[in-house]
Coordinates of C-alpha atoms in Angstrom, one line a residue:
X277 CA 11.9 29.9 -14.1
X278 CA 9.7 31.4 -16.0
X279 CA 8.5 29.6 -19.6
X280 CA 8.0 32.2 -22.0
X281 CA 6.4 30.4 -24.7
X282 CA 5.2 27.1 -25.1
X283 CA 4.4 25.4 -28.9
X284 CA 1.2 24.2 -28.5
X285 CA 0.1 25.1 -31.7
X286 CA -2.5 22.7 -33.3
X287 CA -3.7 20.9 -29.8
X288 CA -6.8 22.9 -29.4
X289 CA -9.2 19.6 -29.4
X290 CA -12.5 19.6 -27.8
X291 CA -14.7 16.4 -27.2
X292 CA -12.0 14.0 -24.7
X293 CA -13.6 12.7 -21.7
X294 CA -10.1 11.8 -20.4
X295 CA -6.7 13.9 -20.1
X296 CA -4.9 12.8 -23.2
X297 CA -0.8 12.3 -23.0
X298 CA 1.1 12.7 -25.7
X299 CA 4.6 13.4 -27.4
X300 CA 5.2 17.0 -28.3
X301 CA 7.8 19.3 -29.4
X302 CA 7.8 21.9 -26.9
X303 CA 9.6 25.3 -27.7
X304 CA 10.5 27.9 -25.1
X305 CA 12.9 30.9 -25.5
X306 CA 14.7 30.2 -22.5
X307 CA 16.6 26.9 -21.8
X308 CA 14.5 24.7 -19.5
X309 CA 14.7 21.3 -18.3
X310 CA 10.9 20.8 -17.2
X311 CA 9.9 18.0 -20.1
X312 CA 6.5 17.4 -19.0
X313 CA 3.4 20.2 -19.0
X314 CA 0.0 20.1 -18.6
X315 CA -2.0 22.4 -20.9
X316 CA -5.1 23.2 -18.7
X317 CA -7.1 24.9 -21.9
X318 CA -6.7 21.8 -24.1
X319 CA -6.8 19.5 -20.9
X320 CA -3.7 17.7 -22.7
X321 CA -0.2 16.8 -20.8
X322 CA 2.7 17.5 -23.4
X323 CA 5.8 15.1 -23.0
X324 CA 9.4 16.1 -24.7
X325 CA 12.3 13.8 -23.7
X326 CA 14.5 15.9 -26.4
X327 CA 14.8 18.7 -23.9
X328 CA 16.7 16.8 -21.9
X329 CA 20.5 16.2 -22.2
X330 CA 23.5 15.1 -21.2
X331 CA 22.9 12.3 -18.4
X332 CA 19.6 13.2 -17.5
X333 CA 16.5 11.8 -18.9
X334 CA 12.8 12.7 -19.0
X335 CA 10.7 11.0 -15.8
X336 CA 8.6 11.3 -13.8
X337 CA 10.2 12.3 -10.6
X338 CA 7.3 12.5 -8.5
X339 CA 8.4 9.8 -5.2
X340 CA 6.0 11.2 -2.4
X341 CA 5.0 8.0 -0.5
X342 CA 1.1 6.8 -0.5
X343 CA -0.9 3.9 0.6
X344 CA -1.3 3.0 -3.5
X345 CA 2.5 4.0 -4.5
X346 CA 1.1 6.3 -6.9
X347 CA 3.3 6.0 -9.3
X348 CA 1.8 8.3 -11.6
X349 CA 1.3 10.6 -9.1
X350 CA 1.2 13.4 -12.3
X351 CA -2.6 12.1 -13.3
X352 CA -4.3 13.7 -10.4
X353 CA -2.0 16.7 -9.8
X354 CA -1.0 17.8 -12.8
X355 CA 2.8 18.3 -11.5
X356 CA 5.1 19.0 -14.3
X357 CA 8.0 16.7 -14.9
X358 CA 11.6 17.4 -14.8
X359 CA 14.7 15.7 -16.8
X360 CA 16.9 13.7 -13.8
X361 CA 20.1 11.8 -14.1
X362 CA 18.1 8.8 -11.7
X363 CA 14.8 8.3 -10.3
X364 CA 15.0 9.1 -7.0
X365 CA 13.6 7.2 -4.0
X366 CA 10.5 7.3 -2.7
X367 CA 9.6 9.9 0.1
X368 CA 8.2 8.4 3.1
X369 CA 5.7 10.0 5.6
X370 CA 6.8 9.8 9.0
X371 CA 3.8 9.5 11.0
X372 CA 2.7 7.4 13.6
X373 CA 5.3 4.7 13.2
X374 CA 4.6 1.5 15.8
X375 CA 7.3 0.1 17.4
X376 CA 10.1 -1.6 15.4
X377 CA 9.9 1.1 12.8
X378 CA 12.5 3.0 11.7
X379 CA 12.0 6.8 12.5
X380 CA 13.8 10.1 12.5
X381 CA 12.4 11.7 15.7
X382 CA 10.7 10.7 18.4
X383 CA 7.2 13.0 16.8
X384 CA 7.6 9.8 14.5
X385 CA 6.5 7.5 16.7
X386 CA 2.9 6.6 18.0
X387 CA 3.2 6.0 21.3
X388 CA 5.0 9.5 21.7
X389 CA 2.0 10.8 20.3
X390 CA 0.1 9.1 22.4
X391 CA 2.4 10.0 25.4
X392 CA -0.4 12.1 27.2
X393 CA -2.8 8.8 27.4
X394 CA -0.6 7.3 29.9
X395 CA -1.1 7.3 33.5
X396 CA 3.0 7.3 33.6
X397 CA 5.7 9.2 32.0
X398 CA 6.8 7.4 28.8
X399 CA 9.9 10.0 28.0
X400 CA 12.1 7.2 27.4
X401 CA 10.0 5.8 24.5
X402 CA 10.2 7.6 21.1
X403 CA 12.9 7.0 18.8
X404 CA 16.0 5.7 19.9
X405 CA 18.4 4.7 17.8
X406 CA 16.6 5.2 14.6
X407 CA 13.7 2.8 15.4
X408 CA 10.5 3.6 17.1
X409 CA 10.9 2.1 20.9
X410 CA 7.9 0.6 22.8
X411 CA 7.6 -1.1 26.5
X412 CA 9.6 -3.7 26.4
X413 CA 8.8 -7.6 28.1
X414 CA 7.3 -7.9 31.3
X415 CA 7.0 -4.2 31.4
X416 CA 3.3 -2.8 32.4
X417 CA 1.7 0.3 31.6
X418 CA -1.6 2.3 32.0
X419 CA -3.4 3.7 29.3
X420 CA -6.7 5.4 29.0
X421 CA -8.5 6.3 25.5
X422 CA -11.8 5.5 24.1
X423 CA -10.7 3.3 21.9
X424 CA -8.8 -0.2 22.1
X425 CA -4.9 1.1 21.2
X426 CA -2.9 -1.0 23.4
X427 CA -2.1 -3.4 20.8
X428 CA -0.3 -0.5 19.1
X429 CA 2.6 0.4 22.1
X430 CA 4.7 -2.9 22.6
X431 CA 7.6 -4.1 21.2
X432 CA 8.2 -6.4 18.4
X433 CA 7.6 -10.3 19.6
X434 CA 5.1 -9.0 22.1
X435 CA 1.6 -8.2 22.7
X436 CA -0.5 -6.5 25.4
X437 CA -1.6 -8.6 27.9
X438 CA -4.7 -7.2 30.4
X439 CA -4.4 -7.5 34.0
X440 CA -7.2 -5.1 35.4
X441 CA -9.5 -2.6 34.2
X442 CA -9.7 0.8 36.2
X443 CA -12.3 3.9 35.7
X444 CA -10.0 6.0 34.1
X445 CA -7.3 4.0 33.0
X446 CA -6.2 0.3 32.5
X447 CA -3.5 -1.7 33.0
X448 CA -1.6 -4.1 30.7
X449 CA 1.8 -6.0 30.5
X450 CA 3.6 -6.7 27.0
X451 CA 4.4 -10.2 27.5
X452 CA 5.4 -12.9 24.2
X453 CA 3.6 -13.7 21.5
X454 CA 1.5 -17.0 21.7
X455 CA 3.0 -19.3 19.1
X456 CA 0.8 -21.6 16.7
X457 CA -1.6 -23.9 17.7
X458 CA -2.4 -21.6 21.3
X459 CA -5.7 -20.3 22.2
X460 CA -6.3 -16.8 21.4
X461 CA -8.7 -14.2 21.8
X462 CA -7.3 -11.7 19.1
X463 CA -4.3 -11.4 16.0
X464 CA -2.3 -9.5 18.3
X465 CA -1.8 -12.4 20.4
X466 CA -0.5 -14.5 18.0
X467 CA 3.3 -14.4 16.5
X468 CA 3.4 -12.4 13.1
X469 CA 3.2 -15.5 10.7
X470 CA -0.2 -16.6 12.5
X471 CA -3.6 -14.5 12.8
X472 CA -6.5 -15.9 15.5
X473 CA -9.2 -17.5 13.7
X474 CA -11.4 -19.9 16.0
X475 CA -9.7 -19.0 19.2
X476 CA -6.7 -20.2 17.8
X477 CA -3.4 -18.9 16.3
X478 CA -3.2 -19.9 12.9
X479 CA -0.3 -20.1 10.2
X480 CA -1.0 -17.2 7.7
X481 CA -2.1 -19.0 4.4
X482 CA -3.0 -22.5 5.9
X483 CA -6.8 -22.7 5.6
X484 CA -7.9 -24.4 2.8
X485 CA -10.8 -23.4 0.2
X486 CA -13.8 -23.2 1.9
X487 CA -13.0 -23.7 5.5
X488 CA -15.4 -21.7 8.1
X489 CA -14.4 -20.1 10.9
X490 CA -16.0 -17.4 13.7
X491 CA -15.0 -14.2 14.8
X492 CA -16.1 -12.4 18.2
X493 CA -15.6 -8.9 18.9
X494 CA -14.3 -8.8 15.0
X495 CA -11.9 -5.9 14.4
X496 CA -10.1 -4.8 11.8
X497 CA -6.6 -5.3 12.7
X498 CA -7.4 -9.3 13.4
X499 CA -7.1 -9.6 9.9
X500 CA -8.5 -13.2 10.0
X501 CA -8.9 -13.5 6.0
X502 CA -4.9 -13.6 6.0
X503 CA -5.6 -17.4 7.6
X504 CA -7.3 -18.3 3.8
X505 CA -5.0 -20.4 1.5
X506 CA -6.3 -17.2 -0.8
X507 CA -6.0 -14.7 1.6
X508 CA -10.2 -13.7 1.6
X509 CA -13.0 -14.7 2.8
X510 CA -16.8 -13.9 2.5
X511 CA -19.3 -13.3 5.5
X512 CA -21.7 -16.1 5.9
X513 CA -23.6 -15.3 9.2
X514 CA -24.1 -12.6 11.6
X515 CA -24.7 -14.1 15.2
X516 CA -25.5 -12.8 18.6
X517 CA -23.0 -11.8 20.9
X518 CA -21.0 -9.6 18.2
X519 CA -20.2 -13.4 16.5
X520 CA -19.6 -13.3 12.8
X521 CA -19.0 -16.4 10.7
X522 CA -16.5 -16.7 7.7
X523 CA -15.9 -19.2 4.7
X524 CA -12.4 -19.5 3.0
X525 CA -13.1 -18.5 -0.8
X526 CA -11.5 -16.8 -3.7
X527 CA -11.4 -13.4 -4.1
X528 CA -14.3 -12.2 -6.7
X529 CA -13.3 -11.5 -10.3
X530 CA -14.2 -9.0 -12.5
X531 CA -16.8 -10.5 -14.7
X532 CA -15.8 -8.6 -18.2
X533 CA -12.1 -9.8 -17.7
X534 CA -9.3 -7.9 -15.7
X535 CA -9.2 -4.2 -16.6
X536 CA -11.8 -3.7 -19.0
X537 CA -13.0 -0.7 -21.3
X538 CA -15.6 1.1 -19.6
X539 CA -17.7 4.2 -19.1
X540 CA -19.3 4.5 -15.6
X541 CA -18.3 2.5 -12.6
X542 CA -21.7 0.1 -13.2
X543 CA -19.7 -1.4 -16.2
X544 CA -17.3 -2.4 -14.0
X545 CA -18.9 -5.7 -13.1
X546 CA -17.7 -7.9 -10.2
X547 CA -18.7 -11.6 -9.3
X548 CA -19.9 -11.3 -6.3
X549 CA -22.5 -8.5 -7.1
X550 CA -20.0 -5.5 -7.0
X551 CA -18.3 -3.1 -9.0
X552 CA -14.8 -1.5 -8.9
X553 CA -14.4 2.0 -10.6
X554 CA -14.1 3.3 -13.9
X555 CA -11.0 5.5 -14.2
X556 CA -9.2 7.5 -17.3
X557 CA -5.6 6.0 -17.9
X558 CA -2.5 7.0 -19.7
X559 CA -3.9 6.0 -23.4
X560 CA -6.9 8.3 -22.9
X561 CA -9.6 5.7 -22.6
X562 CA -11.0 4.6 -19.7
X563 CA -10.6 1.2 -17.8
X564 CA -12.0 -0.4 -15.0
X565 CA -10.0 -0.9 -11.5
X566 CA -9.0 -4.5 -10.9
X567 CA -10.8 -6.8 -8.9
X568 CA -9.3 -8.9 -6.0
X569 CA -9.6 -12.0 -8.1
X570 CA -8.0 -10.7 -11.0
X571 CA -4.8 -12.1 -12.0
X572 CA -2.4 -9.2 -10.9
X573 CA -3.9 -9.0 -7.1
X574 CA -3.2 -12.8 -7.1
X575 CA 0.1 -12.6 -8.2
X576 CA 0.4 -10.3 -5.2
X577 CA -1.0 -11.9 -2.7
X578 CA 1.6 -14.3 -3.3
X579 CA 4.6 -12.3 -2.2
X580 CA 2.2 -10.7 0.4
X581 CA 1.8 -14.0 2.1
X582 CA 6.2 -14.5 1.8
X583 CA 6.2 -11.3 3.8
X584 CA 4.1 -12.9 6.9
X585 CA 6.2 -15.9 6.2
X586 CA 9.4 -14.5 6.1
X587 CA 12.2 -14.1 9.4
X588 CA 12.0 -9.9 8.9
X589 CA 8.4 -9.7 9.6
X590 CA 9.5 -10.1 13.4
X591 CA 11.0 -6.7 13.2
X592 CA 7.7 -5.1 13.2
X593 CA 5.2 -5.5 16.3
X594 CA 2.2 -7.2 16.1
X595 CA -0.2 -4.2 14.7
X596 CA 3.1 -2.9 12.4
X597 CA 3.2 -6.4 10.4
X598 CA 0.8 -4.9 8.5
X599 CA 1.3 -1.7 7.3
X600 CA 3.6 -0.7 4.4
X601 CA 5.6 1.7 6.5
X602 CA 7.3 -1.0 8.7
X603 CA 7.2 -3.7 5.8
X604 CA 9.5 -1.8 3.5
X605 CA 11.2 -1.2 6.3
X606 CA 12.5 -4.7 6.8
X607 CA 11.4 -6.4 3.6
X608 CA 14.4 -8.2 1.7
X609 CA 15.3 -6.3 -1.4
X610 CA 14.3 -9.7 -4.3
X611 CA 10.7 -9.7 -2.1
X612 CA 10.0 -6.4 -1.9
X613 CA 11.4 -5.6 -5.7
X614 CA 8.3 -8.6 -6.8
X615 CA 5.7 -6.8 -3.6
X616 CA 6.4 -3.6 -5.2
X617 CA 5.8 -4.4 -8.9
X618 CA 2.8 -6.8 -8.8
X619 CA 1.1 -4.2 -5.6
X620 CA 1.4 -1.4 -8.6
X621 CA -0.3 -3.4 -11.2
X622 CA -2.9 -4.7 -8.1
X623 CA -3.3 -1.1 -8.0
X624 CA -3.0 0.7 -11.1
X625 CA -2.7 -1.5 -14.3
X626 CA -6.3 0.2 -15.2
X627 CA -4.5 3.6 -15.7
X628 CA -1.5 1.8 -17.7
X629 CA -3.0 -0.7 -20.2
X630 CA -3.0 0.1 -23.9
X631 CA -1.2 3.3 -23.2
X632 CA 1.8 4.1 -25.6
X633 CA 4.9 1.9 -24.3
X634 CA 7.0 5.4 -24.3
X635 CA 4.5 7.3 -22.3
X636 CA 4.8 4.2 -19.7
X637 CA 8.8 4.9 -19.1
X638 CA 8.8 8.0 -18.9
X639 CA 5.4 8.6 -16.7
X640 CA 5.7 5.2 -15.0
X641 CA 9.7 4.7 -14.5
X642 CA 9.4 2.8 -11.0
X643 CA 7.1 0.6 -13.1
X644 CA 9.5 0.3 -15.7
X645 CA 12.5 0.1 -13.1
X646 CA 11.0 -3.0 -11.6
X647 CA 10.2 -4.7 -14.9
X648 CA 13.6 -4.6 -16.2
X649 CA 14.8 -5.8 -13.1
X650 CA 12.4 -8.7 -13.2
X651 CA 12.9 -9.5 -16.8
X652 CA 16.2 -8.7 -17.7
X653 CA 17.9 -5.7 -19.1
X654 CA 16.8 -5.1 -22.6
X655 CA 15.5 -1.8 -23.3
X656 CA 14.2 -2.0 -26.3
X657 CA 11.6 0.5 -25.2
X658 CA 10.3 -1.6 -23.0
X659 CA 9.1 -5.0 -25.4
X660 CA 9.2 -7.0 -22.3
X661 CA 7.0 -4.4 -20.1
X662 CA 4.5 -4.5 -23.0
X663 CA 4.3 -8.3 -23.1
X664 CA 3.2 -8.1 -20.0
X665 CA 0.8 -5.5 -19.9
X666 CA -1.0 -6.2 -23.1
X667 CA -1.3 -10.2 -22.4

């Protein structure tokens, strides 16, 4: 479809350091139901809800699945938005699912990937079924890559045990996971709701404020923060022997308050010496990221911690626990309806507050879809979304 004419008479504004978003009559000489445009000349996006009739309304029907559920997927491409009778769901990215993940081929799945880094055939692993399939209990296999994967190829409830090392390839056996209280040498070991800290698998959540603990051979996926009552910790020593010590702590604030007005990333002060970043948002100012400390990333962390905790986190394998791709797999719907709102706000409040309450429904609608679900039904353009965000 071709737009013909646009009304964008009057917006020829010089001077904004920030896209502004704003309500607009928009005229065409053809019918249309685009509602949202970006004027690249006047670095303005237009929004009309009028265009749209019937059931549809105006949203933003961006759903392409990131990392940060970006929501508001329209500030960085520039997308135009369309009027939609319901927000659709979000699109996911199939791509090097672990076992236990749901999956639509077997190119989904990581250990298919992989398939050429074993010493055996694997062509009965893929997806079967719907759900990513790895080796199942007492089942061995040889792999050889540069780096340490073999946490990544059994199946839920187990982990890769190490029987011998060979030049080109070694060989392991997924066998269970070690239960609480066992001694462990790393996460994988250790049943979903524990990490290894001290050589030891340890409930998720249970180490109190300021409790120290060492790592050997740290890596990433060990995740031993997730031990902390507040789910961080800070580095306290570097030994020899690749031996790192850790104290339970909370997570640094921001020290000018959670999501304040900035102009460069070095007003975006953090507690422990940091900075987060300085972004533009909906209202056309800019606002600084949030901190881990502030209050929205706590509020996360809580329902992040009653994932761990929960019976479906065994349907993921001991590397897929924590990645969003197997967690919304399984995730009950009430957990991951508060994971999904409070992770956005972790994430993107910056870009939201002291925007125009309209602008958030119709730009932000999975925001706003959460919210009333949260808070009840009223949409009174959104009194109850704005109570929260400008608290």
């Amino acid at each position: 479809e071709k737009i013909a004419l646009l009304g964008l008479l009057g917006l020829a504004v010089s001077g904004y350091e920030c896209t502004r978003y704003e309500f607009a009559e928009i005229k065409a000489d053809i019918e249309i139901d685009q509602c949202g445009f970006y004027d690249y000349l006047d670095d303005i996006f237009l929004v009309d809800p009028s265009i749209c009739g019937g059931n549809t309304t105006c949203m933003n029907n961006h759903t392409h699945y990131s990392h940060d559920i970006n929501i508001i997927d329209i500030m960085e491409t520039y997308h135009g938005i369309y009027c939609i009778e319901n927000l659709p769901k979000i699109e996911r990215e199939y791509y090097m699912l672990y076992p236990g993940s749901k999956c639509n081929s077997d190119r989904d799945c990581y250990i298919y990937r992989h398939k050429y880094n074993f010493k055996e055939n694997t062509t009965n692993k893929g997806c079967k079924s719907g759900v990513c399939q790895g080796f199942e209990k007492d089942e061995s296999f040889e792999f050889g890559y540069v780096y340490d994967m073999k946490v990544h190829f059994c199946n839920p409830g187990l982990f890769a045990k190490e029987e011998k090392k060979g030049l080109n390839y070694n060989n392991y056996t997924c066998v269970e996971q070690y239960k609480e209280g066992h001694q462990c040498s790393n996460s994988s070991q250790c049943t979903n709701d524990c990490v290894c800290v001290n050589s030891e698998c340890t409930k998720i959540g249970s180490l109190k404020h300021g409790a120290k603990f060492n790592m050997t051979n740290y890596a990433h996926e060990d995740r031993p923060s997730l031990a902390c009552e507040s789910l961080y910790s800070k580095l306290l020593n570097y030994y020899k022997k690749n031996i790192t010590e850790y104290q339970c702590d909370d997570p640094p604030k921001s020290i000018n308050g959670q999501a304040a007005e900035c102009q460069k990333d070095s007003d975006c002060k953090v507690s422990d010496g940091s900075h987060t970043h300085c972004d533009c948002g909906l209202s056309g100012k800019k606002y600084c990221e949030l901190a881990e400390g502030d209050d929205y990333a706590l509020e996360f962390n809580k329902f992040y911690k009653q994932w761990f905790l929960s019976p479906e986190v065994s349907n993921c394998n001991a590397i897929g626990r924590f990645h969003d791709e197997c967690i919304y797999d399984y995730m009950s719907k009430n957990l991951s309806t508060y994971y999904d709102y409070y992770f956005i706000l972790k994430k993107n409040y910056h870009l939201i507050k002291g925007a125009d309450e309209k602008l958030v429904k119709v730009l932000a609608p999975r925001l706003y879809s959460l919210n009333q679900t949260i808070n009840g039904d009223n949409d009174e353009d959104s009194s109850r979304l704005i109570g929260i965000f400008y608290a």
